[in-house]
């Protein structure tokens, strides 16, 4: 059961300890010793395991917002438990929303919950979910996992003439009925096309446009270029980007429920797989992340990466509640 934000019950000593363990694990400074300590702590008893699961769910629901609320109330989640603290519904809800407003506009740590911009999207998919959106003007959008888009209508308010890819990956088919170009914004780039199919991906720092059929016009920083079928343009930040030949099979494999990797560093494989599963796989060993992977995974079975890491690379796998997995 998901913990209630408005629960007035006291946090138990074990829950306080568990929250400290979880905060340490996702702080960005966790070590193997911290992982082993958390695993040993939750294995002490069923009560410890239940408290750890509670802490993981609570952190996932409130994140730093909830932490800030408790901190303002004089609580230190890493310190020994203090006398009973009774957070009121008004404190938790009001404080969490205030803290969230300043925090979730950027990418949340570990992507354990959606950002504010993602929550405001017209269409959004969860981890492992895909969705088709048909537009009234004959165009269509196929949303991949963890994808958010916002739609803008034309001046006549009868057709969609602009799509903003807030985050994730989408395949756009403009159809044959458009009389004016459909525009897709991804990061600081803008794609315009009629009579074309193209795949667009944006993860907050890096974007990629792949022309699958027809031609697309791309504009960025006042410069324009045209992409033809089987061409791909990758860009990010102030980087000028580059055009390259595209492997269409790999680019569109997600539509067939597949992830295809050719000589791909394990770190990149893990980053991609994290988009398709709840929780987070964390690499604790930089040299392990450099190992090359040749593999195909069904999106329903992406956790097979743990078996591969163990059997092929000799990695140690440590699993914790909430889908958190550490590879070392």
Tab-separated table of N, CA, C and O in Angstrom, residues 133-142 153 158-161 163 171-180 182 195-197:
chain	number	residue	atom	x	y	z
A	133	UNK	N	-1.325	8.153	-30.103
A	133	UNK	CA	-2.183	9.333	-30.079
A	133	UNK	C	-2.502	9.708	-31.522
A	133	UNK	O	-1.605	9.982	-32.318
A	134	UNK	N	-3.784	9.669	-31.873
A	134	UNK	CA	-4.225	10.033	-33.218
A	134	UNK	C	-4.723	11.469	-33.218
A	134	UNK	O	-5.568	11.831	-32.399
A	135	UNK	N	-4.202	12.280	-34.101
A	135	UNK	CA	-4.609	13.674	-34.199
A	135	UNK	C	-5.686	13.826	-35.266
A	135	UNK	O	-5.737	13.062	-36.236
A	136	UNK	N	-6.539	14.828	-35.109
A	136	UNK	CA	-7.688	14.975	-36.008
A	136	UNK	C	-7.273	15.311	-37.436
A	136	UNK	O	-8.062	15.142	-38.362
A	137	UNK	N	-6.052	15.770	-37.631
A	137	UNK	CA	-5.614	16.153	-38.973
A	137	UNK	C	-4.913	15.016	-39.709
A	137	UNK	O	-4.261	15.232	-40.719
A	138	UNK	N	-5.030	13.794	-39.205
A	138	UNK	CA	-4.437	12.638	-39.874
A	138	UNK	C	-3.051	12.277	-39.410
A	138	UNK	O	-2.546	11.202	-39.743
A	139	UNK	N	-2.425	13.139	-38.634
A	139	UNK	CA	-1.105	12.826	-38.095
A	139	UNK	C	-1.258	11.909	-36.878
A	139	UNK	O	-2.347	11.783	-36.303
A	140	UNK	N	-0.168	11.275	-36.488
A	140	UNK	CA	-0.210	10.399	-35.324
A	140	UNK	C	1.121	10.444	-34.582
A	140	UNK	O	2.164	10.766	-35.157
A	141	UNK	N	1.041	10.119	-33.302
A	141	UNK	CA	2.229	10.087	-32.448
A	141	UNK	C	2.251	8.752	-31.719
A	141	UNK	O	1.254	8.339	-31.132
A	142	UNK	N	3.384	8.079	-31.765
A	142	UNK	CA	3.581	6.863	-30.983
A	142	UNK	C	4.547	7.215	-29.854
A	142	UNK	O	5.693	7.583	-30.103
A	153	UNK	N	-2.498	23.922	-30.675
A	153	UNK	CA	-3.414	24.008	-31.809
A	153	UNK	C	-3.023	25.147	-32.750
A	153	UNK	O	-2.343	26.100	-32.373
A	158	UNK	N	-8.384	23.987	-34.999
A	158	UNK	CA	-8.971	22.760	-35.554
A	158	UNK	C	-7.929	21.682	-35.772
A	158	UNK	O	-8.275	20.505	-35.856
A	159	UNK	N	-6.671	22.050	-35.890
A	159	UNK	CA	-5.622	21.066	-36.101
A	159	UNK	C	-4.447	21.325	-35.165
A	159	UNK	O	-4.233	22.443	-34.700
A	160	UNK	N	-3.707	20.268	-34.875
A	160	UNK	CA	-2.498	20.397	-34.059
A	160	UNK	C	-1.335	20.716	-34.985
A	160	UNK	O	-1.034	19.935	-35.893
A	161	UNK	N	-0.694	21.860	-34.782
A	161	UNK	CA	0.412	22.212	-35.661
A	161	UNK	C	1.757	22.229	-34.958
A	161	UNK	O	2.780	22.479	-35.574
A	163	UNK	N	4.032	20.129	-31.672
A	163	UNK	CA	4.173	19.143	-30.606
A	163	UNK	C	5.475	19.435	-29.870
A	163	UNK	O	6.524	19.599	-30.506
A	171	UNK	N	7.591	8.569	-32.095
A	171	UNK	CA	7.628	8.424	-33.545
A	171	UNK	C	6.431	9.186	-34.100
A	171	UNK	O	5.295	8.932	-33.702
A	172	UNK	N	6.708	10.123	-35.000
A	172	UNK	CA	5.654	10.976	-35.560
A	172	UNK	C	5.443	10.642	-37.021
A	172	UNK	O	6.401	10.560	-37.795
A	173	UNK	N	4.188	10.443	-37.379
A	173	UNK	CA	3.785	10.249	-38.769
A	173	UNK	C	2.859	11.409	-39.120
A	173	UNK	O	1.776	11.538	-38.550
A	174	UNK	N	3.292	12.268	-40.036
A	174	UNK	CA	2.488	13.451	-40.360
A	174	UNK	C	1.261	13.111	-41.191
A	174	UNK	O	0.346	13.932	-41.315
A	175	UNK	N	1.234	11.897	-41.767
A	175	UNK	CA	0.130	11.548	-42.650
A	175	UNK	C	0.228	12.294	-43.975
A	175	UNK	O	1.256	12.895	-44.302
A	176	UNK	N	-0.871	12.279	-44.739
A	176	UNK	CA	-0.859	12.905	-46.073
A	176	UNK	C	-1.856	14.047	-46.204
A	176	UNK	O	-2.025	14.614	-47.286
A	177	UNK	N	-2.515	14.395	-45.115
A	177	UNK	CA	-3.571	15.388	-45.200
A	177	UNK	C	-3.138	16.801	-44.826
A	177	UNK	O	-3.871	17.760	-45.036
A	178	UNK	N	-1.953	16.949	-44.267
A	178	UNK	CA	-1.526	18.264	-43.788
A	178	UNK	C	-1.318	19.244	-44.940
A	178	UNK	O	-0.706	18.915	-45.954
A	179	UNK	N	-1.817	20.445	-44.750
A	179	UNK	CA	-1.595	21.503	-45.747
A	179	UNK	C	-0.465	22.433	-45.321
A	179	UNK	O	0.037	23.222	-46.115
A	180	UNK	N	-0.070	22.346	-44.049
A	180	UNK	CA	1.068	23.113	-43.546
A	180	UNK	C	1.898	22.191	-42.659
A	180	UNK	O	1.379	21.215	-42.104
A	182	UNK	N	3.886	20.176	-39.821
A	182	UNK	CA	3.745	19.872	-38.401
A	182	UNK	C	5.123	20.093	-37.774
A	182	UNK	O	6.127	19.602	-38.281
A	195	UNK	N	4.146	14.874	-44.889
A	195	UNK	CA	4.373	13.638	-45.629
A	195	UNK	C	5.632	12.912	-45.210
A	195	UNK	O	6.390	12.419	-46.047
A	196	UNK	N	5.897	12.823	-43.914
A	196	UNK	CA	7.126	12.194	-43.429
A	196	UNK	C	6.868	11.390	-42.160
A	196	UNK	O	5.865	11.583	-41.465
A	197	UNK	N	7.797	10.469	-41.874
A	197	UNK	CA	7.812	9.724	-40.612
A	197	UNK	C	9.188	9.931	-39.997
A	197	UNK	O	10.209	9.795	-40.672
